[in-house]
Coordinates of C-alpha atoms in Angstrom, one line a residue:
M244 CA 29.8 -29.2 29.0
D245 CA 28.6 -29.0 32.6
L246 CA 32.0 -27.4 33.4
L247 CA 31.2 -24.6 30.9
I248 CA 28.0 -23.8 32.7
I249 CA 29.8 -23.6 36.0
L250 CA 32.5 -21.4 34.6
T251 CA 29.9 -19.2 32.9
Y252 CA 28.1 -18.7 36.2
V253 CA 31.4 -17.9 38.0
A254 CA 32.2 -15.3 35.4
L255 CA 28.8 -13.7 35.7
A256 CA 29.0 -13.6 39.5
W257 CA 32.4 -12.1 39.4
A258 CA 31.2 -9.5 36.8
I259 CA 28.2 -8.6 39.0
F260 CA 30.4 -8.2 42.1
K261 CA 32.7 -5.9 40.1
I262 CA 30.1 -3.9 38.2
F263 CA 27.8 -3.3 41.1
K264 CA 30.6 -3.1 43.6
I265 CA 29.1 -5.6 45.9
P266 CA 31.2 -6.0 49.1
I267 CA 32.8 -9.4 49.6
N268 CA 31.9 -10.6 53.1
K269 CA 30.5 -13.7 54.9
W270 CA 27.0 -13.0 53.6
T271 CA 27.5 -12.2 49.9
V272 CA 30.0 -14.9 49.0
P273 CA 28.0 -17.8 50.6
T274 CA 24.8 -16.4 49.0
A275 CA 26.4 -16.3 45.6
A276 CA 27.9 -19.8 46.0
L277 CA 24.7 -21.4 47.3
G278 CA 22.6 -19.6 44.7
G279 CA 25.0 -20.8 42.1
V280 CA 24.6 -24.4 43.4
F281 CA 20.8 -24.3 43.1
I282 CA 20.6 -22.3 39.9
V283 CA 23.3 -24.2 38.0
S284 CA 22.2 -27.6 39.3
G285 CA 18.6 -26.9 38.3
L286 CA 19.6 -25.7 34.9
I287 CA 21.9 -28.6 34.3
L288 CA 19.3 -31.1 35.4
L289 CA 16.6 -29.6 33.2
M290 CA 18.9 -29.3 30.2
N291 CA 20.5 -32.7 30.4
Y292 CA 17.1 -34.4 31.0
N293 CA 15.2 -32.6 28.2
H294 CA 17.9 -31.9 25.7
P295 CA 20.4 -34.9 25.6
Y296 CA 24.0 -34.3 24.7
T297 CA 26.8 -36.7 23.9
A298 CA 30.5 -36.3 23.0
Q299 CA 30.5 -39.9 21.7
A300 CA 29.5 -39.5 18.1
Q301 CA 31.0 -40.4 14.8
K302 CA 30.5 -39.9 11.1
A303 CA 29.7 -43.6 10.3
V304 CA 30.3 -45.4 7.1
I305 CA 29.6 -49.0 6.0
S306 CA 32.5 -50.9 4.4
I307 CA 32.5 -54.0 2.3
P308 CA 35.3 -56.5 2.9
I309 CA 36.5 -57.8 -0.5
T310 CA 37.2 -61.5 -0.5
P311 CA 37.7 -63.3 -3.8
Q312 CA 35.4 -66.2 -4.7
V313 CA 38.3 -68.3 -5.9
T314 CA 41.9 -68.8 -4.7
G315 CA 44.9 -67.7 -6.5
I316 CA 47.9 -65.4 -6.9
V317 CA 47.3 -61.7 -7.5
S318 CA 48.5 -60.7 -10.9
E319 CA 47.2 -57.1 -11.2
V320 CA 46.0 -54.4 -8.7
T321 CA 44.1 -51.2 -9.5
N322 CA 45.9 -47.9 -9.1
K323 CA 42.8 -46.1 -8.1
Q324 CA 43.4 -46.0 -4.4
N325 CA 41.1 -43.6 -2.5
A326 CA 39.7 -42.4 -5.7
L327 CA 36.1 -42.8 -7.1
I328 CA 35.7 -46.2 -8.7
K329 CA 32.6 -47.0 -10.8
K330 CA 30.6 -50.2 -10.4
G331 CA 32.2 -53.0 -12.4
D332 CA 35.7 -51.5 -12.5
V333 CA 38.5 -53.9 -11.9
L334 CA 39.9 -53.9 -8.3
F335 CA 42.4 -56.7 -8.8
K336 CA 43.0 -59.8 -10.8
L337 CA 44.1 -63.4 -10.0
D338 CA 46.3 -65.6 -12.2
P339 CA 43.6 -67.4 -14.4
T340 CA 45.8 -70.2 -15.7
R341 CA 44.4 -73.0 -13.7
Y342 CA 40.8 -71.9 -14.2
Q343 CA 41.3 -71.4 -17.9
A344 CA 42.8 -74.8 -18.2
R345 CA 39.7 -76.4 -16.6
V346 CA 37.4 -74.5 -18.9
S347 CA 39.3 -75.7 -21.9
R348 CA 39.3 -79.3 -20.7
L349 CA 35.6 -79.3 -20.1
E350 CA 34.9 -77.7 -23.5
A351 CA 36.8 -80.5 -25.1
D352 CA 35.0 -83.1 -23.0
L353 CA 31.7 -81.6 -24.0
V354 CA 32.5 -81.8 -27.7
T355 CA 33.6 -85.4 -27.2
A356 CA 30.4 -86.2 -25.3
I357 CA 28.2 -84.6 -28.0
H358 CA 30.2 -86.5 -30.7
N359 CA 29.8 -89.8 -28.7
T360 CA 26.0 -89.2 -28.5
E361 CA 25.8 -88.8 -32.2
S362 CA 28.0 -91.8 -32.7
M363 CA 25.7 -93.9 -30.3
K364 CA 22.7 -92.9 -32.4
G365 CA 24.5 -94.3 -35.4
Q366 CA 25.4 -97.4 -33.5
L367 CA 21.8 -97.8 -32.4
T368 CA 20.7 -97.7 -36.1
E369 CA 23.3 -100.2 -37.0
A370 CA 22.3 -102.4 -34.0
L371 CA 18.7 -102.3 -35.1
A372 CA 19.6 -103.3 -38.7
N373 CA 21.9 -106.1 -37.3
T374 CA 19.1 -107.4 -35.1
Q375 CA 16.8 -107.6 -38.1
R376 CA 19.5 -109.4 -40.2
V377 CA 20.4 -112.0 -37.6
S378 CA 16.7 -112.5 -36.7
A379 CA 16.0 -113.2 -40.3
E380 CA 18.8 -115.7 -40.4
R381 CA 17.7 -117.3 -37.2
D382 CA 14.2 -117.7 -38.6
R383 CA 15.6 -119.4 -41.7
L384 CA 17.7 -121.8 -39.7
Y385 CA 14.8 -122.5 -37.4
K386 CA 12.7 -123.5 -40.5
D387 CA 15.6 -125.7 -41.7
Y388 CA 15.8 -127.4 -38.3
Q389 CA 12.1 -128.0 -38.2
R390 CA 12.3 -129.5 -41.7
Y391 CA 15.1 -131.9 -40.6
L392 CA 13.2 -132.7 -37.5
K393 CA 10.0 -133.5 -39.4
G394 CA 11.9 -135.6 -41.9
S395 CA 13.4 -137.7 -39.1
Q396 CA 9.8 -138.7 -38.1
A397 CA 9.0 -140.1 -41.6
R398 CA 8.8 -143.8 -42.3
V399 CA 11.9 -143.4 -44.5
N400 CA 14.3 -140.9 -42.8
P401 CA 16.3 -139.1 -45.5
F402 CA 18.4 -137.3 -42.9
S403 CA 21.2 -138.6 -40.7
E404 CA 21.4 -137.9 -37.0
S405 CA 24.4 -135.7 -37.7
D406 CA 22.4 -133.6 -40.2
I407 CA 19.7 -133.0 -37.6
D408 CA 22.1 -132.2 -34.9
N409 CA 24.0 -129.7 -37.1
A410 CA 20.8 -128.0 -38.0
R411 CA 19.8 -127.7 -34.4
Q412 CA 23.2 -126.3 -33.4
N413 CA 23.2 -123.8 -36.2
Y414 CA 19.7 -122.5 -35.1
L415 CA 20.8 -122.2 -31.4
A416 CA 24.0 -120.4 -32.4
Q417 CA 22.0 -117.9 -34.5
D418 CA 19.5 -117.4 -31.7
A419 CA 22.3 -116.5 -29.4
M420 CA 23.5 -114.0 -31.9
V421 CA 20.0 -112.4 -31.9
K422 CA 19.9 -112.2 -28.2
S423 CA 23.4 -110.6 -28.1
S424 CA 22.4 -108.1 -30.8
V425 CA 19.2 -107.2 -28.8
A426 CA 21.2 -106.8 -25.6
E427 CA 23.7 -104.4 -27.4
Q428 CA 20.7 -102.5 -28.9
S429 CA 19.2 -102.2 -25.4
Q430 CA 22.4 -101.0 -23.9
I431 CA 22.9 -98.2 -26.5
K432 CA 19.2 -97.2 -26.2
S433 CA 19.5 -97.1 -22.4
Q434 CA 22.4 -94.7 -22.6
L435 CA 20.6 -92.5 -25.1
D436 CA 17.4 -92.6 -23.1
S437 CA 19.1 -91.1 -19.9
M438 CA 17.8 -87.7 -20.7
V439 CA 17.5 -84.5 -18.6
N440 CA 15.3 -81.8 -20.0
G441 CA 15.6 -83.3 -23.5
E442 CA 19.4 -83.7 -23.4
Q443 CA 21.6 -86.6 -22.7
S444 CA 22.6 -86.7 -19.0
Q445 CA 26.3 -86.8 -19.5
I446 CA 26.1 -83.7 -21.7
V447 CA 23.9 -81.9 -19.1
S448 CA 26.5 -82.8 -16.4
L449 CA 29.4 -81.5 -18.5
R450 CA 27.5 -78.3 -19.4
A451 CA 26.8 -77.7 -15.7
Q452 CA 30.5 -78.3 -14.8
L453 CA 31.5 -76.0 -17.7
T454 CA 29.2 -73.2 -16.4
E455 CA 30.7 -73.5 -13.0
A456 CA 34.2 -73.5 -14.4
R457 CA 33.5 -70.3 -16.5
Y458 CA 32.0 -68.6 -13.4
N459 CA 35.2 -69.4 -11.5
L460 CA 37.3 -68.1 -14.3
E461 CA 35.3 -64.8 -14.3
Q462 CA 35.8 -64.6 -10.5
T463 CA 39.6 -64.2 -11.1
V464 CA 38.7 -60.6 -12.0
I465 CA 37.4 -59.0 -8.9
R466 CA 35.3 -55.9 -9.7
A467 CA 33.8 -53.1 -7.6
P468 CA 30.4 -54.1 -6.3
S469 CA 29.1 -50.5 -6.6
D470 CA 30.3 -46.9 -7.0
G471 CA 32.8 -46.1 -4.2
Y472 CA 36.5 -46.2 -3.4
A473 CA 39.0 -48.7 -2.1
T474 CA 41.2 -47.5 0.8
Q475 CA 44.4 -48.9 2.2
V476 CA 45.1 -51.1 -0.7
L477 CA 47.9 -53.3 0.7
I478 CA 47.8 -56.2 -1.7
R479 CA 50.4 -56.4 -4.5
P480 CA 51.1 -58.7 -7.5
G481 CA 52.3 -62.0 -6.0
T482 CA 50.0 -61.9 -3.0
Y483 CA 48.2 -65.1 -2.3
A484 CA 44.5 -64.4 -2.0
A485 CA 42.3 -67.2 -0.5
A486 CA 38.6 -67.6 -0.8
L487 CA 38.0 -67.5 2.9
P488 CA 35.4 -65.3 4.5
L489 CA 37.7 -64.5 7.4
R490 CA 40.6 -63.3 5.2
P491 CA 39.4 -60.3 3.1
V492 CA 42.3 -58.7 1.1
M493 CA 40.7 -55.3 0.5
V494 CA 38.3 -52.8 2.1
F495 CA 35.8 -51.1 -0.3
I496 CA 33.7 -48.1 0.8
P497 CA 30.5 -47.8 -1.3
E498 CA 28.9 -44.5 -2.0
Q499 CA 26.3 -44.0 0.6
K500 CA 24.3 -41.4 2.5
R501 CA 26.6 -40.3 5.4
Q502 CA 25.1 -40.5 8.8
I503 CA 26.2 -39.6 12.3
I504 CA 25.9 -42.4 14.9
A505 CA 25.7 -41.0 18.4
Q506 CA 25.8 -42.9 21.7
F507 CA 23.6 -41.4 24.5
R508 CA 23.2 -42.3 28.1
Q509 CA 20.5 -44.9 28.6
N510 CA 18.3 -42.5 30.6
S511 CA 18.3 -40.2 27.6
L512 CA 15.7 -42.5 26.1
L513 CA 13.1 -40.6 28.1
R514 CA 13.4 -37.7 25.7
L515 CA 14.9 -39.2 22.5
E516 CA 12.3 -39.5 19.7
S517 CA 12.6 -39.9 16.0
G518 CA 12.2 -36.6 14.2
D519 CA 13.7 -34.5 17.0
M520 CA 15.9 -31.6 15.9
A521 CA 19.7 -32.2 16.3
E522 CA 22.8 -30.2 16.0
V523 CA 26.3 -31.6 15.4
V524 CA 29.8 -30.1 15.8
F525 CA 33.0 -31.7 14.5
N526 CA 36.4 -31.5 16.0
A527 CA 37.8 -30.9 12.5
L528 CA 35.5 -28.0 11.8
P529 CA 35.7 -25.7 14.9
G530 CA 33.3 -22.8 15.2
Q531 CA 30.7 -24.4 12.9
V532 CA 27.4 -26.1 13.8
F533 CA 25.4 -28.4 11.5
T534 CA 21.7 -29.1 11.8
G535 CA 19.8 -32.3 11.2
K536 CA 17.3 -34.6 12.8
L537 CA 17.3 -37.8 14.8
T538 CA 16.0 -40.5 12.4
T539 CA 16.3 -43.8 14.3
I540 CA 17.0 -45.2 17.7
L541 CA 18.6 -48.6 17.4
P542 CA 16.4 -51.2 19.1
V543 CA 19.4 -53.0 20.8
V544 CA 22.3 -52.0 23.0
P545 CA 25.5 -53.6 21.5
G546 CA 26.8 -54.9 24.8
G547 CA 23.5 -56.8 25.4
S548 CA 23.6 -59.0 22.3
Y549 CA 24.8 -62.6 22.7
Q550 CA 25.5 -65.5 20.2
A551 CA 25.2 -69.2 20.6
Q552 CA 28.6 -70.6 21.3
G553 CA 28.0 -73.9 22.9
T554 CA 28.8 -72.5 26.4
L555 CA 26.8 -70.8 29.1
Q556 CA 26.7 -67.0 28.8
S557 CA 27.0 -64.5 31.6
L558 CA 26.7 -60.7 31.4
T559 CA 29.6 -59.3 29.5
V560 CA 29.2 -55.7 30.7
V561 CA 28.2 -53.9 33.8
P562 CA 24.5 -52.9 33.3
G563 CA 24.2 -49.2 32.3
T564 CA 27.7 -48.7 31.0
D565 CA 26.7 -49.2 27.3
G566 CA 24.9 -46.4 25.7
V567 CA 21.9 -46.2 23.4
L568 CA 22.8 -45.7 19.7
A569 CA 20.9 -43.2 17.5
L570 CA 21.2 -42.2 13.9
I571 CA 21.5 -38.5 13.1
E572 CA 20.8 -37.4 9.5
L573 CA 22.4 -34.1 8.6
E574 CA 21.2 -31.6 6.0
P575 CA 23.3 -31.7 2.8
N576 CA 26.6 -29.9 3.3
A577 CA 29.7 -30.0 1.2
Q578 CA 32.0 -29.5 4.1
V579 CA 30.6 -32.5 6.0
E580 CA 30.8 -34.6 2.9
S581 CA 34.4 -33.8 2.4
L582 CA 35.3 -34.9 5.9
P583 CA 37.0 -38.3 6.3
D584 CA 34.6 -41.1 7.2
G585 CA 34.8 -42.1 10.8
I586 CA 35.7 -38.6 12.2
Y587 CA 34.4 -37.8 15.7
A588 CA 31.7 -35.3 16.6
Q589 CA 29.5 -34.1 19.4
V590 CA 25.7 -34.1 19.2
A591 CA 22.8 -32.4 21.0
V592 CA 19.2 -33.4 20.5
Y593 CA 16.4 -30.9 21.3
S594 CA 13.1 -32.3 22.5
D595 CA 9.8 -30.4 22.7
H596 CA 10.0 -30.3 26.5
F597 CA 11.2 -27.1 28.2
S598 CA 12.2 -25.7 24.8
H599 CA 13.4 -22.4 26.4
V600 CA 16.2 -24.3 28.1
A601 CA 17.3 -25.5 24.7
V602 CA 18.8 -22.1 24.1
M603 CA 21.4 -22.8 26.8
R604 CA 22.2 -26.1 25.3
K605 CA 22.7 -24.4 21.9
V606 CA 25.0 -21.8 23.4
L607 CA 27.1 -24.4 25.2
L608 CA 27.3 -26.5 22.0
R609 CA 28.6 -23.5 20.1
M610 CA 31.1 -22.8 22.9
T611 CA 32.3 -26.4 22.6
S612 CA 32.7 -25.9 18.9
W613 CA 34.8 -22.8 19.5
M614 CA 37.0 -24.6 21.9
H615 CA 38.0 -27.0 19.1
Y616 CA 40.3 -24.2 18.1
L617 CA 42.3 -24.9 21.3
Y618 CA 42.2 -28.6 21.6
L619 CA 40.8 -31.7 19.8
D620 CA 40.2 -34.3 22.4
H621 CA 37.7 -34.3 25.3

């Protein structure tokens, strides 16, 4: 853009020499040249300082890498490539056989566990009844044993030693049966008493596993996270899709407010403020200028951010080479919305200082836009 100012001055000087028929000699030419140096230099300094310009700008868009939550073979892919997709529409599907089988197995295990719980309740009732029965028989045998034992202490013993011993053995055997029945009853009751939120723990565990299995089954159908479009869909049925964060299989572009991200020189921070008026020209739309405003200046320079890596860090860039990033919000315009995301642009921001110099910046920006008819790259 500075070259445009110089060329404009040269053209004006040449026109003045021709129109006013100023003679070309050792006084007029050096005067025009030196005057041009001072005038052009002053204007460029004032303009660049107070009304920053950058050719490093882009229509930015945030993309979402699509990575499946489960691993499997792709069985179906959407045919809506680069077309509007509504939130919840299917992007692609994975073969669900393995996950459906796990759901079916856990459903069967859950039914079995519920049935076993009901069965244990019946067993507990039976064990309680059995304990009462064998306890009653033990009490009867104990009384018989006591009767035999008391009779053996009489002056005339009506019972033989064998009768007394048999009564004692019968009582002890029945007492052992009572203890066995009580232990069985306690074991069944312990299993039934292992409750979580009022439900048997094994059933709770199986329900949790079943919920997870159903979730994984649902994840075999990958859906659009929001309204937007999928671009460069390269997966096909038969592709192996892994649930790894570093291996996305699709890029989804959500519907969003389009913004221009511009990179300015670091010394432009002296005049960049949120709310300043901005103008943008696109390589793809020559001869047109779009207005907006500077909304945000990012608080960090990308090259100055570091991450913990277990090694000592040094400067990764030469200080001053990385620019300051700013967000430009344009006024609604159908032509801008129709442009491909990521397209390049040039941006000028106008501060409140030396506003009369801003006219020159606006003229130069429009000249830059007209030059896009001739070439696209700077």
